[in-house]
XYZ file of C-alpha atoms in Angstrom:
417
model
C 117.741 -114.610 289.780
C 117.801 -117.870 291.340
C 120.418 -118.504 293.806
C 123.188 -120.879 292.527
C 123.545 -124.179 294.275
C 126.847 -125.955 294.429
C 126.309 -129.736 293.762
C 128.398 -132.688 292.918
C 129.531 -132.397 289.400
C 128.858 -135.402 287.283
C 129.713 -136.095 283.620
C 128.041 -133.866 280.996
C 125.252 -135.375 278.944
C 126.417 -136.776 275.526
C 126.196 -134.444 272.785
C 127.917 -136.149 270.096
C 131.410 -137.652 269.480
C 132.889 -134.200 268.459
C 136.316 -133.730 270.211
C 137.548 -130.354 270.993
C 141.016 -128.807 271.455
C 142.103 -128.491 275.234
C 144.566 -125.966 276.867
C 147.655 -126.933 278.727
C 146.566 -129.311 281.519
C 146.863 -126.540 284.337
C 145.197 -123.829 282.362
C 142.671 -126.047 281.262
C 141.704 -126.710 284.888
C 141.833 -122.829 285.619
C 139.254 -122.315 282.859
C 137.089 -125.002 284.250
C 137.331 -123.894 287.933
C 136.815 -120.339 287.145
C 133.811 -121.140 284.712
C 130.290 -122.473 285.737
C 131.064 -126.087 286.136
C 130.661 -126.290 289.937
C 127.413 -124.493 289.887
C 123.938 -125.693 288.515
C 122.634 -123.209 286.089
C 119.162 -122.114 286.511
C 116.588 -122.620 283.722
C 116.714 -119.944 280.903
C 114.161 -117.233 281.587
C 113.109 -113.804 280.141
C 115.782 -112.211 282.856
C 118.695 -114.588 281.584
C 118.612 -113.738 278.022
C 122.012 -111.801 278.165
C 124.756 -112.839 280.869
C 127.940 -111.267 281.350
C 130.778 -112.705 283.285
C 134.592 -112.013 284.439
C 136.965 -114.255 285.663
C 140.536 -114.080 287.422
C 143.105 -117.114 288.066
C 146.168 -116.901 289.885
C 148.471 -119.855 289.289
C 151.859 -121.484 290.192
C 153.180 -123.897 288.169
C 156.724 -125.288 289.371
C 157.367 -126.767 285.856
C 156.020 -124.682 283.439
C 157.954 -126.208 280.130
C 157.276 -129.533 281.566
C 161.006 -130.500 281.521
C 162.672 -133.756 282.776
C 164.006 -133.414 286.531
C 167.203 -131.391 286.714
C 166.558 -129.638 283.554
C 166.703 -125.846 283.770
C 164.870 -124.442 280.801
C 167.084 -121.415 279.119
C 168.989 -121.580 282.407
C 166.379 -120.561 284.899
C 164.159 -122.332 287.152
C 161.224 -124.126 285.558
C 158.566 -122.460 287.796
C 156.551 -119.729 287.309
C 153.195 -117.563 288.236
C 150.557 -117.350 285.755
C 147.626 -114.989 285.595
C 144.330 -115.639 283.499
C 141.902 -112.880 283.031
C 138.994 -113.476 281.157
C 135.484 -112.167 280.024
C 132.296 -113.862 278.535
C 129.144 -112.418 277.007
C 126.378 -114.930 276.072
C 122.921 -114.546 274.513
C 120.415 -117.421 274.948
C 116.824 -116.847 273.881
C 113.734 -119.076 272.725
C 111.568 -117.698 269.922
C 108.661 -120.118 269.777
C 110.253 -123.247 268.155
C 113.484 -121.539 267.618
C 116.251 -120.967 269.745
C 119.071 -118.692 269.028
C 122.227 -118.581 271.063
C 125.614 -116.298 270.855
C 128.654 -115.999 272.935
C 132.136 -114.388 272.698
C 135.045 -115.277 275.103
C 138.337 -112.996 275.528
C 141.347 -114.312 277.827
C 144.841 -112.841 278.409
C 147.262 -115.194 279.760
C 150.234 -113.687 281.362
C 153.722 -115.171 282.681
C 155.642 -113.466 285.388
C 159.087 -114.515 284.213
C 158.491 -116.466 281.010
C 156.765 -113.557 279.473
C 157.601 -114.874 275.906
C 154.834 -117.287 276.570
C 152.210 -114.646 277.201
C 149.196 -114.897 274.663
C 145.412 -113.682 274.223
C 142.533 -115.905 273.036
C 139.413 -115.155 271.304
C 136.470 -117.514 271.029
C 132.842 -117.600 270.347
C 129.692 -119.332 268.890
C 126.802 -118.785 266.955
C 124.041 -121.395 267.033
C 120.515 -121.745 265.791
C 118.783 -124.690 266.833
C 115.822 -124.953 264.280
C 112.495 -126.532 263.899
C 109.895 -126.835 261.033
C 106.661 -127.983 262.759
C 106.819 -130.928 265.037
C 108.860 -133.491 262.373
C 111.877 -131.453 261.210
C 114.418 -130.283 263.566
C 118.395 -129.519 263.712
C 121.079 -127.019 264.171
C 123.219 -124.566 262.290
C 126.249 -123.439 263.989
C 129.782 -121.688 263.786
C 132.158 -121.706 266.639
C 135.895 -120.727 267.315
C 138.167 -121.806 270.008
C 141.888 -120.730 270.568
C 143.932 -122.723 272.912
C 147.654 -122.984 273.579
C 149.307 -126.428 273.228
C 150.885 -128.284 276.108
C 154.543 -127.119 276.359
C 155.269 -130.854 277.300
C 154.751 -131.477 273.496
C 156.060 -128.182 272.163
C 159.861 -127.121 271.879
C 160.966 -123.546 271.824
C 160.155 -120.624 273.822
C 156.859 -119.287 272.733
C 153.454 -120.556 273.043
C 151.894 -122.500 270.002
C 148.319 -121.350 269.621
C 145.645 -123.378 267.681
C 142.730 -121.870 266.329
C 139.813 -124.061 265.532
C 136.809 -123.242 263.406
C 133.680 -125.445 262.943
C 130.719 -124.688 260.699
C 127.853 -127.278 261.032
C 124.604 -127.873 259.688
C 122.328 -130.897 260.359
C 118.714 -132.167 260.813
C 116.483 -134.958 261.966
C 113.340 -136.139 260.674
C 111.071 -137.576 263.452
C 108.736 -139.888 261.410
C 107.710 -141.555 264.659
C 107.394 -139.958 268.330
C 110.423 -141.943 269.145
C 112.569 -142.609 266.055
C 114.217 -140.173 263.515
C 116.609 -140.433 260.616
C 119.060 -137.352 260.233
C 122.077 -136.037 258.635
C 124.688 -133.554 259.212
C 127.933 -131.987 257.958
C 131.027 -130.151 259.396
C 133.572 -128.175 257.916
C 136.502 -128.037 260.250
C 139.721 -126.306 260.023
C 142.869 -125.941 262.797
C 145.509 -123.612 262.439
C 148.814 -122.923 264.391
C 150.321 -119.553 265.214
C 154.039 -120.853 265.296
C 155.894 -121.300 261.941
C 157.296 -124.749 263.420
C 153.784 -126.160 263.380
C 152.049 -124.607 260.216
C 152.890 -128.001 258.463
C 150.299 -129.346 260.557
C 147.385 -126.969 259.726
C 144.320 -129.207 259.064
C 141.208 -129.182 257.356
C 138.374 -131.673 257.354
C 135.235 -132.262 255.930
C 132.761 -134.703 257.900
C 129.337 -135.792 256.619
C 127.455 -138.196 258.712
C 124.104 -140.160 258.761
C 122.191 -141.091 261.853
C 119.310 -143.318 263.155
C 118.096 -142.049 266.371
C 115.888 -143.576 269.172
C 114.354 -141.495 271.749
C 111.654 -142.738 274.050
C 109.537 -140.499 275.964
C 111.677 -141.323 278.996
C 114.252 -138.956 277.783
C 116.953 -141.782 277.108
C 118.472 -141.701 273.521
C 120.429 -143.941 271.385
C 121.736 -143.314 267.990
C 123.461 -145.448 265.488
C 125.934 -142.889 263.438
C 127.820 -143.273 260.490
C 130.648 -140.561 259.778
C 132.998 -140.017 256.830
C 136.014 -137.791 257.324
C 138.344 -136.418 254.540
C 141.192 -134.654 256.130
C 143.944 -132.702 254.462
C 147.051 -130.907 255.579
C 147.058 -127.952 253.226
C 151.012 -126.959 253.947
C 152.506 -130.378 253.292
C 153.614 -132.049 250.486
C 152.896 -135.817 250.046
C 156.409 -137.757 249.967
C 157.690 -141.158 251.106
C 158.041 -139.494 254.563
C 154.787 -137.423 254.856
C 151.030 -137.743 253.918
C 148.962 -134.571 252.970
C 145.795 -136.243 254.074
C 143.806 -139.216 255.059
C 140.387 -140.834 255.111
C 138.614 -141.838 258.045
C 135.354 -143.814 258.565
C 133.611 -144.035 261.917
C 130.523 -146.314 262.575
C 129.369 -145.757 266.127
C 126.523 -146.533 268.683
C 126.226 -143.275 270.835
C 123.679 -141.818 273.530
C 122.728 -141.405 277.124
C 120.598 -143.912 279.153
C 119.193 -143.227 282.773
C 119.914 -146.867 284.251
C 118.482 -146.199 287.442
C 117.144 -143.157 289.385
C 120.714 -142.601 290.623
C 123.218 -143.566 287.738
C 123.432 -142.848 284.028
C 125.768 -143.879 281.083
C 126.518 -141.963 278.385
C 129.070 -141.728 275.450
C 129.653 -143.800 272.331
C 131.433 -147.152 271.265
C 132.299 -148.109 267.749
C 134.901 -149.056 264.922
C 137.275 -146.567 263.327
C 139.309 -146.807 260.216
C 141.968 -144.495 259.002
C 143.703 -144.764 255.920
C 146.700 -142.791 254.663
C 147.602 -142.711 250.894
C 151.301 -143.023 251.048
C 152.423 -144.191 254.638
C 150.277 -147.169 255.207
C 152.203 -148.180 258.321
C 150.113 -145.130 259.980
C 146.768 -146.697 259.020
C 144.706 -147.554 261.627
C 141.645 -150.183 262.133
C 139.955 -151.023 265.523
C 137.553 -149.935 268.315
C 137.146 -146.667 269.562
C 134.902 -145.099 272.105
C 134.300 -143.028 275.396
C 131.809 -144.235 278.042
C 130.992 -142.146 280.971
C 129.124 -143.680 284.267
C 127.679 -140.976 286.650
C 126.452 -142.084 290.054
C 124.680 -139.689 292.525
C 123.747 -142.089 295.568
C 122.741 -138.896 297.425
C 121.835 -135.328 296.725
C 125.273 -134.432 298.069
C 127.571 -137.127 296.947
C 128.414 -138.024 293.270
C 130.867 -140.092 291.417
C 131.688 -139.876 287.694
C 133.967 -142.401 285.885
C 135.180 -142.219 282.170
C 137.367 -144.778 280.026
C 138.030 -144.078 276.504
C 140.052 -145.391 273.521
C 140.476 -142.918 270.602
C 142.746 -141.833 267.881
C 143.811 -138.248 267.349
C 141.858 -137.145 270.290
C 141.959 -133.375 270.240
C 141.928 -133.090 273.788
C 145.094 -134.880 273.784
C 147.233 -134.132 270.888
C 145.032 -131.796 268.557
C 145.101 -133.193 265.030
C 147.694 -135.777 265.457
C 147.236 -139.565 264.830
C 147.799 -140.936 268.142
C 146.123 -143.738 269.784
C 145.037 -142.847 273.450
C 143.626 -145.079 276.139
C 142.640 -143.408 279.455
C 140.443 -143.966 282.447
C 139.291 -141.422 284.900
C 137.338 -141.119 288.548
C 135.888 -137.802 289.890
C 134.270 -137.897 293.122
C 132.324 -134.802 294.575
C 130.829 -134.004 297.733
C 128.291 -131.039 298.241
C 129.434 -130.007 301.752
C 126.553 -127.479 301.642
C 124.446 -125.482 298.979
C 127.445 -123.302 298.313
C 130.424 -125.367 298.925
C 131.662 -128.319 296.955
C 134.863 -130.499 297.353
C 135.835 -132.399 294.353
C 138.728 -134.635 293.443
C 139.938 -136.301 290.187
C 142.452 -138.881 289.215
C 143.035 -140.034 285.535
C 145.562 -142.140 283.785
C 146.261 -141.608 280.375
C 148.354 -143.724 277.854
C 149.450 -142.478 274.240
C 150.857 -144.581 271.526
C 152.855 -142.422 268.869
C 152.675 -145.221 266.250
C 150.782 -143.120 263.946
C 152.527 -139.758 264.884
C 153.196 -137.499 261.768
C 155.546 -135.548 263.688
C 154.000 -132.570 265.420
C 155.011 -133.790 268.698
C 158.373 -132.479 269.779
C 160.715 -135.317 270.475
C 158.111 -137.910 269.706
C 160.681 -139.600 267.147
C 162.546 -140.958 270.067
C 159.567 -142.197 272.101
C 157.077 -145.040 271.288
C 154.599 -143.462 273.699
C 153.925 -142.292 277.222
C 151.995 -142.568 280.481
C 150.555 -139.348 282.233
C 148.890 -139.754 285.781
C 146.872 -136.463 286.899
C 145.610 -136.026 290.327
C 143.541 -132.747 291.304
C 141.699 -131.680 294.393
C 139.521 -128.678 294.470
C 137.476 -126.507 296.713
C 134.634 -124.425 295.368
C 132.648 -121.654 297.266
C 129.826 -119.321 296.417
C 129.464 -116.749 299.189
C 126.919 -114.795 297.347
C 124.662 -115.620 294.328
C 126.845 -114.022 291.441
C 130.297 -114.890 293.047
C 132.302 -118.063 292.797
C 135.435 -118.678 294.324
C 137.882 -121.670 293.971
C 141.304 -123.432 295.137
C 142.717 -126.352 293.836
C 146.044 -128.546 293.980
C 147.093 -130.665 290.959
C 150.074 -132.889 290.299
C 151.161 -134.257 287.004
C 153.398 -137.165 286.077
C 154.480 -138.453 283.019
C 156.597 -141.572 282.556
C 158.293 -142.557 279.057
C 160.643 -144.860 277.346
C 162.513 -141.553 276.543
C 163.814 -140.196 279.624
C 164.110 -136.580 278.146
C 160.210 -136.346 277.955
C 159.330 -137.450 281.407
C 158.388 -134.845 283.844
C 156.723 -134.039 287.367
C 154.860 -130.889 287.642
C 152.650 -129.257 290.741
C 150.224 -126.526 290.333
C 148.261 -124.483 292.807
C 145.653 -122.209 291.766
C 143.113 -119.561 293.330
C 140.249 -118.628 290.862
C 137.397 -115.901 291.105
C 134.317 -115.431 288.700
C 131.765 -112.826 288.869
C 128.285 -112.782 286.717
C 126.716 -109.565 286.361
């Protein structure tokens, strides 16, 4: 196996506008740090069909429940030590024009003092990248993720776990070497483990049409039209609540190599969301997420992202909340095995469309969260990856009870067999 090389991390290539649920900020970074992000993965070969990896993260969080200054949750100090143990198995194999992928992830998260928050997660993916001749290609996939909602947005003493499942099928007809027309459909569901959140269990059917331009340079631009029929099966429609919505998106998406050292990726478009009863929650306006990656040298990289989204799952899962955010991530590959990285993010959320999943949001019109992270990643031998990081989170709001400051320190290790 080729020796892994630590390189500056820039934004991921655009893979569509789909948004994922995210773990709590600290644990989300733990998963990233313990995973393969700092490393440049070698190309898939005959010896890399099956991989198995295990990781362990030790974390100290001085404000687990993200409470306001001076508040002692359940009469105790707000800090705790957290352990994250995970195992991942993956299969990836090319058969002529067909590519098959499968993965399974298991994790156990344990808290030393607030042990009522302990939880396990199981996730995985089955994916077939299919092709019929040179003109037809597409994807059939099913995946499941389980993540814990941010305790800053959840009341109570237990973790709230959201299970997300997605079944997708799509294809493109390449009627010209550089042009294709395509269609896809996705069935998505999200269910919550705690009874208080089950009214926000969510189902959606999302068909889309697209026109794609992909010249031989490898750049890509697509015009995408998508319709979403969303329902909340555990809600009753009345003057205070809706049991669904309809959303239409028109987007221009893609990735484009601007120069030999810079790339722009993401999407920009217009979104319209309508509710059958509570029309004051309707939304119509611009949305988008753009990432600019710059690699001036082989050791230095800079990634910046700006976004404006509604109901972004990496912020509030399936809620209708308008999110505006900007982030910057510089990276320095000190050597082939040592990487230093920093991240700063500013994020503003507007609860004007919040249907009530957020604890305490009824008394707040929005909030601003600032996040700062500094990390050091080291690979002493090929299969072993070590990491250490420090993070600080600070939220301000027009409701003092939802403001908080949290500091998180973390050590991680991953071994790939």
